[in-house]
Coordinates of C-alpha atoms in Angstrom, one line a residue:
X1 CA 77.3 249.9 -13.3
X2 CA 75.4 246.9 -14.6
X3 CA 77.0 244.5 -11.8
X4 CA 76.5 246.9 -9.3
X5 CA 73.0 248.5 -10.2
X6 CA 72.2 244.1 -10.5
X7 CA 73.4 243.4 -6.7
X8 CA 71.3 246.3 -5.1
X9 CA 68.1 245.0 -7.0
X10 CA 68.9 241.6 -5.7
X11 CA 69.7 242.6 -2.1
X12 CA 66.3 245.1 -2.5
X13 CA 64.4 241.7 -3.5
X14 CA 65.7 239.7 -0.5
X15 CA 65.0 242.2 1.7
X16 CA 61.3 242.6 0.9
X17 CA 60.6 238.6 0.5
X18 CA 59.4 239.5 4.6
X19 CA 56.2 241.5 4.0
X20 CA 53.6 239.8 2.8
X21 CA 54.9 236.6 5.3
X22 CA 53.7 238.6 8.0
X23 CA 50.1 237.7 8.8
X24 CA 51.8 233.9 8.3
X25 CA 54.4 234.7 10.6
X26 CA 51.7 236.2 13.1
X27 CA 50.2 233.0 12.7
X28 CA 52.2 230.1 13.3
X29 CA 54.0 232.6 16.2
X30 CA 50.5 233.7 18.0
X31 CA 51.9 237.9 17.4
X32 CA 49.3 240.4 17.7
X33 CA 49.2 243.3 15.0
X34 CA 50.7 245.6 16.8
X35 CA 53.8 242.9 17.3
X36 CA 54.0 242.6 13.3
X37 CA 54.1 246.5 12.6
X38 CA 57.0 246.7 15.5
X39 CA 58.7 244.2 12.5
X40 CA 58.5 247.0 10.3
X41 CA 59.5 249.7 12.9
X42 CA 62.8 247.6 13.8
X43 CA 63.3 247.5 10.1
X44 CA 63.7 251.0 9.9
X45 CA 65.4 251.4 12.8
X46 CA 67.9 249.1 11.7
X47 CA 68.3 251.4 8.7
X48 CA 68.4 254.4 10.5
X49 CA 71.1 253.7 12.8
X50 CA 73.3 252.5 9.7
X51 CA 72.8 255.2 7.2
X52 CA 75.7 257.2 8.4
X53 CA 78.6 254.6 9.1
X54 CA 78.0 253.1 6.1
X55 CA 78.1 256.4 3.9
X56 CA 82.0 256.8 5.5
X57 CA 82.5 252.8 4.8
X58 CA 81.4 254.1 1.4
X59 CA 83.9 256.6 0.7
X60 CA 86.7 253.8 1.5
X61 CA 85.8 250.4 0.1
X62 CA 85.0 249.2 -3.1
X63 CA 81.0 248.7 -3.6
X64 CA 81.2 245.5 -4.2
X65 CA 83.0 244.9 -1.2
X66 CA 80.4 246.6 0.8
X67 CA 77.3 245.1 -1.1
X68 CA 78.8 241.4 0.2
X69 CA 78.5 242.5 3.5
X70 CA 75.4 242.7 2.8
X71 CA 75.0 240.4 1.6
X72 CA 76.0 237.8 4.5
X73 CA 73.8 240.3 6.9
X74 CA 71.1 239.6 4.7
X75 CA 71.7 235.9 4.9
X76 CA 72.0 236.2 8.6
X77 CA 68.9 238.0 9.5
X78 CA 66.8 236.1 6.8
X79 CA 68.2 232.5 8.8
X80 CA 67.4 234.3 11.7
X81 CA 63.1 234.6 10.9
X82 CA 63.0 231.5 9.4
X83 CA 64.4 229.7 12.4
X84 CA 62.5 232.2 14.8
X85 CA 60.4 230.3 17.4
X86 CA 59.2 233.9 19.3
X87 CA 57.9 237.0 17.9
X88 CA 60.5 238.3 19.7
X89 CA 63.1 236.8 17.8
X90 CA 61.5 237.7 14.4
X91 CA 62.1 241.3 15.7
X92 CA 65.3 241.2 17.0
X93 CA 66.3 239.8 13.2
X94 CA 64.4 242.5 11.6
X95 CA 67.1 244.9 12.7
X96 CA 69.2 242.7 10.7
X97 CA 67.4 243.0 7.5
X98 CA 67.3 247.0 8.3
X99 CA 70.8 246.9 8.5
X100 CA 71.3 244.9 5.2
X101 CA 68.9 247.3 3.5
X102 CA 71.0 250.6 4.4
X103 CA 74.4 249.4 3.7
X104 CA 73.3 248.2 0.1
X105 CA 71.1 251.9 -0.5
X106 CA 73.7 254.1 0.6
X107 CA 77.0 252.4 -1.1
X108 CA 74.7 252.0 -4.2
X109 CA 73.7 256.1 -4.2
X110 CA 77.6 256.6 -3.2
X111 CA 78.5 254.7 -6.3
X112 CA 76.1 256.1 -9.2
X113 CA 76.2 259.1 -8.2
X114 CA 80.2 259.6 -8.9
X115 CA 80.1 256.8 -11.8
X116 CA 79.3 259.1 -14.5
X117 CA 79.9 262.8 -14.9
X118 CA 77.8 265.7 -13.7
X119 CA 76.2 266.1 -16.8
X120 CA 75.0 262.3 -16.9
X121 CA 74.6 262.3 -13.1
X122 CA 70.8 262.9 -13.2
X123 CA 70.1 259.7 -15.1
X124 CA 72.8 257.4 -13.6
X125 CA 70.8 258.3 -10.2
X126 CA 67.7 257.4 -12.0
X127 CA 68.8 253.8 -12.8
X128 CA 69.9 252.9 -8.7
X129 CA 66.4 254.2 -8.3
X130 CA 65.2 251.8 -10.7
X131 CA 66.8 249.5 -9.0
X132 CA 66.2 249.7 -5.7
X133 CA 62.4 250.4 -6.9
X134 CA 62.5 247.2 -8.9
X135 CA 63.2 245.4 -5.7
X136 CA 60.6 247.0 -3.5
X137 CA 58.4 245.6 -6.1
X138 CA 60.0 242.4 -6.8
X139 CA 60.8 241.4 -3.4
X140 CA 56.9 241.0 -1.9
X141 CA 55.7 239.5 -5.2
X142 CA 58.2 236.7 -5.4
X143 CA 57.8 236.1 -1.5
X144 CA 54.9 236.1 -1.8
X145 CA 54.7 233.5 -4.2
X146 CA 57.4 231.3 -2.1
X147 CA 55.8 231.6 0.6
X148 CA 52.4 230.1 -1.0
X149 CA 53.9 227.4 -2.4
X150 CA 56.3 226.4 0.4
X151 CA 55.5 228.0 3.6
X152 CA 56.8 231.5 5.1
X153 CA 60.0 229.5 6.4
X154 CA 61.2 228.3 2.9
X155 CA 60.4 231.6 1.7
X156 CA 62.5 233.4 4.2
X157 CA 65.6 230.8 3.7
X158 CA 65.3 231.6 0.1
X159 CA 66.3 235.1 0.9
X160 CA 68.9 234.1 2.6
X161 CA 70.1 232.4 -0.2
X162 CA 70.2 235.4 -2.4
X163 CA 72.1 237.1 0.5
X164 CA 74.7 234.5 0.1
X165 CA 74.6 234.9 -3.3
X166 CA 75.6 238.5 -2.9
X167 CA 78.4 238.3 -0.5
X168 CA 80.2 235.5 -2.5
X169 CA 80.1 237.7 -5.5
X170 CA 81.1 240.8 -3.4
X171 CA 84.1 238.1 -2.3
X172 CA 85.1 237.6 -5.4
X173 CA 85.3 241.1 -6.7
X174 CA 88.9 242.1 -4.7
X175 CA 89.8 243.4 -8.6
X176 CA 87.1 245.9 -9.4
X177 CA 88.1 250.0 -9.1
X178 CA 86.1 252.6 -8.0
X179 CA 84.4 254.2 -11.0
X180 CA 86.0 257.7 -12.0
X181 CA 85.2 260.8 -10.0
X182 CA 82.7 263.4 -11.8
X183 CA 84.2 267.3 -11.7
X184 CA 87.7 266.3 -11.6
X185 CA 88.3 263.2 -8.9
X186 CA 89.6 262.0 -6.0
X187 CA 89.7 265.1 -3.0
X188 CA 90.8 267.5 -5.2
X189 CA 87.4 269.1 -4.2
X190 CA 87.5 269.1 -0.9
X191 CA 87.7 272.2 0.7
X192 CA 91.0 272.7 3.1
X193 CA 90.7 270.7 6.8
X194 CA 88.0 267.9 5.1
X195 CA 84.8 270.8 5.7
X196 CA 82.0 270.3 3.7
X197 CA 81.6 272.8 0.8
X198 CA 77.9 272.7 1.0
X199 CA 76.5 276.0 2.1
X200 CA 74.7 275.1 5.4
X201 CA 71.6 276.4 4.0
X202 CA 71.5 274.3 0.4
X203 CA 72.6 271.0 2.7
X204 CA 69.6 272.0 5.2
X205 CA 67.0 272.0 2.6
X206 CA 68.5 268.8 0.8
X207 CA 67.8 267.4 3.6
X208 CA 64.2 268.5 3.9
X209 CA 63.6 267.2 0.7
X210 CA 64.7 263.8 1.8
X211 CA 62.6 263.7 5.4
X212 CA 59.7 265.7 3.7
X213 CA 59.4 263.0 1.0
X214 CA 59.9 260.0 2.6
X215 CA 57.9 260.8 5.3
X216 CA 54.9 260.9 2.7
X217 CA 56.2 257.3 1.5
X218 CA 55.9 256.6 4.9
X219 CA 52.7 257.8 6.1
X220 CA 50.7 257.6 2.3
X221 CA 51.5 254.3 0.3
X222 CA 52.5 252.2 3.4
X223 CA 49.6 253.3 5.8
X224 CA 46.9 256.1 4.9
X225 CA 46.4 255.0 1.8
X226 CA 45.2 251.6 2.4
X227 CA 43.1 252.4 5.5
X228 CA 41.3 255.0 3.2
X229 CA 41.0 252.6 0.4
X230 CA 39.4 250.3 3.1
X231 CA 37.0 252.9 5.2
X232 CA 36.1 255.3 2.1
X233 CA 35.5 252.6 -0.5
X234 CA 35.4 249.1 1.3
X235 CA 38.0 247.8 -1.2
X236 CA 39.2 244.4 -0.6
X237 CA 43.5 243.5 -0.1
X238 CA 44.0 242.8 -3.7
X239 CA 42.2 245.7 -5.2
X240 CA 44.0 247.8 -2.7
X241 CA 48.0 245.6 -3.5
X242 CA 46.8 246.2 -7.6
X243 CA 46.6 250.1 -7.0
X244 CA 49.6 250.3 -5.2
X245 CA 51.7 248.2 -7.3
X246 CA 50.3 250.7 -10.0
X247 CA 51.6 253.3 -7.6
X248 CA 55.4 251.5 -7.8
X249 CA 55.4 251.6 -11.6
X250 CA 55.0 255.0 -11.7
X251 CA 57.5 255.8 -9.4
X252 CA 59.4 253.5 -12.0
X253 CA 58.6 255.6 -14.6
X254 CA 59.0 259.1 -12.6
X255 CA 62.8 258.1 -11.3
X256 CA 63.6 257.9 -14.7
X257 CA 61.5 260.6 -16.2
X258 CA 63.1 262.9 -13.6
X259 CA 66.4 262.2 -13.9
X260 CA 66.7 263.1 -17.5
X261 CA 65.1 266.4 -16.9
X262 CA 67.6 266.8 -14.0
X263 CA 70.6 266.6 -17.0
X264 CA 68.5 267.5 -19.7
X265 CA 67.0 270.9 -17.9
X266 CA 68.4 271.7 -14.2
X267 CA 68.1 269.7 -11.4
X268 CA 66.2 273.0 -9.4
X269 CA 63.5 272.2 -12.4
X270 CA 62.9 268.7 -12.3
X271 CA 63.1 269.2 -8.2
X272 CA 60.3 271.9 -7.7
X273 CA 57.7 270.7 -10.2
X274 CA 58.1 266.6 -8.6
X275 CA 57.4 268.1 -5.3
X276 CA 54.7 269.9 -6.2
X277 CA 53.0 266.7 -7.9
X278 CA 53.5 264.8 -4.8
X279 CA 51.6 267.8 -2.6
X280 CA 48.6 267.8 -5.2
X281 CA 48.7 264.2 -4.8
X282 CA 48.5 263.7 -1.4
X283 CA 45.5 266.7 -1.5
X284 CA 43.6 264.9 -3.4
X285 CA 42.8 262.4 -1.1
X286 CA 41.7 265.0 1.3
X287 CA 38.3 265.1 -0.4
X288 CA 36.2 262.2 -1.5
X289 CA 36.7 261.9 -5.4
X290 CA 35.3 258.2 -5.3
X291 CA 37.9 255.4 -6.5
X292 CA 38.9 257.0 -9.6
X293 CA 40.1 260.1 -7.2
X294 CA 42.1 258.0 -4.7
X295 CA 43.9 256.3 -8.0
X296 CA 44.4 259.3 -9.6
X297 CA 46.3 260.6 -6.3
X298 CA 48.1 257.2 -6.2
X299 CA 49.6 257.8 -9.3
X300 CA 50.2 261.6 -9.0
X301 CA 52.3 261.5 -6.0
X302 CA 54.4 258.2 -7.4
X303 CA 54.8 260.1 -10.5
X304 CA 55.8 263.4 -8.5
X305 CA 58.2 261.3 -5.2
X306 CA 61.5 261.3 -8.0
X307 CA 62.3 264.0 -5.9
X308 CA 64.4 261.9 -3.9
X309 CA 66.9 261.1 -5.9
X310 CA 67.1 264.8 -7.6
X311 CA 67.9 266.2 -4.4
X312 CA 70.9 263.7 -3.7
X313 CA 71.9 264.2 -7.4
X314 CA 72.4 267.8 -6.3
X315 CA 74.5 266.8 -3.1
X316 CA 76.3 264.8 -4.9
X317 CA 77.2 267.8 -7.1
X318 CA 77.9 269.9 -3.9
X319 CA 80.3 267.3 -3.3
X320 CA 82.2 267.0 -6.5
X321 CA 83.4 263.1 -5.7
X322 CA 84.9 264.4 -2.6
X323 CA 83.3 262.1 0.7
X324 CA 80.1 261.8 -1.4
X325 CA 79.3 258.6 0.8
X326 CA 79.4 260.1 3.9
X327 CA 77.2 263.2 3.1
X328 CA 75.1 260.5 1.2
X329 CA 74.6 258.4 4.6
X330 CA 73.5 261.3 7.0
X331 CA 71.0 262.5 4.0
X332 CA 69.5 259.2 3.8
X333 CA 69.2 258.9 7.8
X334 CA 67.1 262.0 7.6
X335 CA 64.8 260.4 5.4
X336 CA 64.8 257.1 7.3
X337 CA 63.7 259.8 10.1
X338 CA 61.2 260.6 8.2
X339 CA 60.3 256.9 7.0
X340 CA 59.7 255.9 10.6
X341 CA 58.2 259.3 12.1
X342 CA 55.7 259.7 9.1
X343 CA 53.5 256.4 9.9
X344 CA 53.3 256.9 13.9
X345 CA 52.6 260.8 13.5
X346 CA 49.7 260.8 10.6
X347 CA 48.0 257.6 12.1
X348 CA 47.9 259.7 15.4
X349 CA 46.1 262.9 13.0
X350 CA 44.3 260.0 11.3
X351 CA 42.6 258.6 14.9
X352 CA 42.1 261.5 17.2
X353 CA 41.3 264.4 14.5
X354 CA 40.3 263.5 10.8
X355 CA 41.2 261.9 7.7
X356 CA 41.4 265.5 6.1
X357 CA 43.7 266.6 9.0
X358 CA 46.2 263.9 8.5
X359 CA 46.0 263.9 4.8
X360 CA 46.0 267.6 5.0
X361 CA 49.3 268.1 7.1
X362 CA 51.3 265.8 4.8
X363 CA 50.1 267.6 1.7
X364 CA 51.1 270.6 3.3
X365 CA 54.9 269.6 4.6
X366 CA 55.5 268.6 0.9
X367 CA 54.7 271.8 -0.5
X368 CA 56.1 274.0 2.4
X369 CA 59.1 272.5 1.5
X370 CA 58.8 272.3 -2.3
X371 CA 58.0 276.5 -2.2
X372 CA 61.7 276.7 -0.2
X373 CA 63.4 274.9 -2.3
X374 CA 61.6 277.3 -5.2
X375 CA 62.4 280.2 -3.9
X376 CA 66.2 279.4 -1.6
X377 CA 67.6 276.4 -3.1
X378 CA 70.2 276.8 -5.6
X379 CA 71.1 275.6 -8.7
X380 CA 73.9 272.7 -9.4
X381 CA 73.7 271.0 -12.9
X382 CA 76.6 273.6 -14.2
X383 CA 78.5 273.7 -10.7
X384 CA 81.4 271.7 -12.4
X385 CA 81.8 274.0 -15.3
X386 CA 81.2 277.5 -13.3
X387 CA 83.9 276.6 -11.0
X388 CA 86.1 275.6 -13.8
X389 CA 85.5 278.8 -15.2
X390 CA 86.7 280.2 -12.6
X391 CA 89.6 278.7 -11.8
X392 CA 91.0 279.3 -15.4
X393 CA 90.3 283.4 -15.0
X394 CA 92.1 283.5 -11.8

């Protein structure tokens, strides 16, 4: 879990190195703003059309197998901006990136989330989202740095260097076995003809919780967030980077926070509570509570955005280790749906209505959903043991 939990930081920190590069990048290759946010669009893109092939490569090859691919996609795309000459060619390498970046996610949610039993499931999740978190955070910083020192070029051939990193150890790792299979292993519980067992309901709101939430990621930390910081308060870019790296600590601190009381509690009641944070958070910044409020919201829906790996916990317990990857994959393309929808739609709100009405609309998506998951969604943390139960009566 170490090795593996290890290689998704490090792909997570190469695939970040890009995004504070880009007003270099715009630069040196004359692209306008609206050219450097189609970068991060691609990106997602990228993403979105991987997150379901590489749940199914997920449920077949060994992680480490999948993480060195990539690994060299990583290497490739990274190669590819560094050597751009066009804007046009930093964008078409972007996709690359965005595919490196889904392949590692979702074989690294396949993997921890049947690498421990159900009753430790909760906090294995917690520590790829610590991982992947870490990198988010990791990646910009040390770009950043690279970049400053040795231009955006050196900085982006340094990523590819980690990339290449990566898919020589995921060469060299023919040996390692899948981890064993929570609830009893292998397809024993698959239901007859490969259906899912998830009712259709359960699986529907899942996946709410996954579009719901990362659409606020989307549309709050990476874009509303910093314009309001900027229009409300006239804080400068490194005030503004200091609150949001706050912001990433605390979903740090919430992953793992959230997947104890997923274990230690039920998942249903470290779900509901995390999605109502994030609403009240989001609210907040609906009304004009000077610097301290727009902080205090910062931190409330980082704390309360856990919520995403809950909800998977609990597919993952729908699943009990059978095709985990592939329901995996299409849950995290409906929050890559969500990651590139969220942006576009509440900048739209944001420009034509009002702040409040943008801010508003997110806050209340959050909590519609949250209140169906209260009332609908059903418990998992004892699904294991209550169909054992079962089983031995009849």
């Amino acid at each position: 879990m170490a090795l593996v939990g290890g290689v998704v930081l490090t792909i997570s920190i190469g695939a970040f190195f890009r995004v504070p590069l880009l007003p270099s990048i715009g630069d040196e290759l004359s692209m306008s703003a609206a050219q450097l946010g189609l970068i991060t669009t691609v990106f997602a893109v990228g993403r979105l059309v991987t997150d379901i092939p590489a749940g199914r490569l997920a449920d077949r090859v060994q992680p480490l197998r999948s993480l060195g691919v990539a690994g060299s996609i990583l290497a490739a795309g990274s190669v590819g901006v560094a050597t751009a000459g066009t804007g046009a060619w930093v964008i078409t390498a972007a996709f690359a990136l965005g595919i490196a970046s889904a392949l590692a996610n979702t074989t690294g949610m396949t993997y921890f989330s049947t690498a421990a039993p159900a009753a430790q499931r909760g906090r294995s999740m917690a520590v790829f989202s610590a991982a992947l978190l870490g990198g988010q955070a990791l990646g910009p910083a040390v770009g950043g740095l690279i970049g400053d020192a040795a231009g955006w070029r050196m900085a982006l051939f340094s990523a590819a260097g980690v990339g290449l990193l990566v898919a020589v150890l995921g060469g060299a790792s023919t040996r390692m076995r899948r981890p064993p299979v929570a609830g009893g292993g292998g397809h024993h519980g698959a239901s007859p003809g490969g259906v899912d067992p998830t009712p259709p309901l359960q699986r529907a709101l899942l996946y709410a919780v996954s579009f719901a939430l990362m659409f606020m990621l989307g549309s709050m930390p990476q874009t509303l967030i910093p314009i309001i910081g900027d229009d409300r308060f006239a804080l400068g870019a490194g005030t503004i980077g200091l609150a949001l790296g706050v912001g990433g600590a605390c979903r740090f601190v919430g992953a793992l926070v959230g997947g104890r009381l997923a274990d230690r509690v039920s998942r249903k009641g470290s779900l509901v509570p995390g999605m109502a944070l994030c609403s009240i958070g989001v609210a907040l910044l609906a009304f004009d509570l000077g610097v301290a409020g727009w902080l205090a919201a910062i931190v409330a829906l980082s704390l309360g955005s856990y919520g995403v790996t809950v909800s998977a916990t609990m597919l993952a317990d729908h699943a009990r280790g059978s095709g985990v990857g592939r329901r995996l994959g299409a849950y995290r393309f409906m929050g890559d749906l969500g990651l590139v929808a969220g942006p576009s739609i509440t900048a739209l709100l944001y420009e034509r209505v009002s702040d409040r009405a943008a801010v508003l609309f997110v806050a209340g998506l959050v909590g519609v959903v949250g209140l169906l998951c209260a009332f609908v969604l059903q418990e998992t943390r004892w699904l294991d043991e209550t169909r054992a139960d079962a089983r031995s009566r009849t």
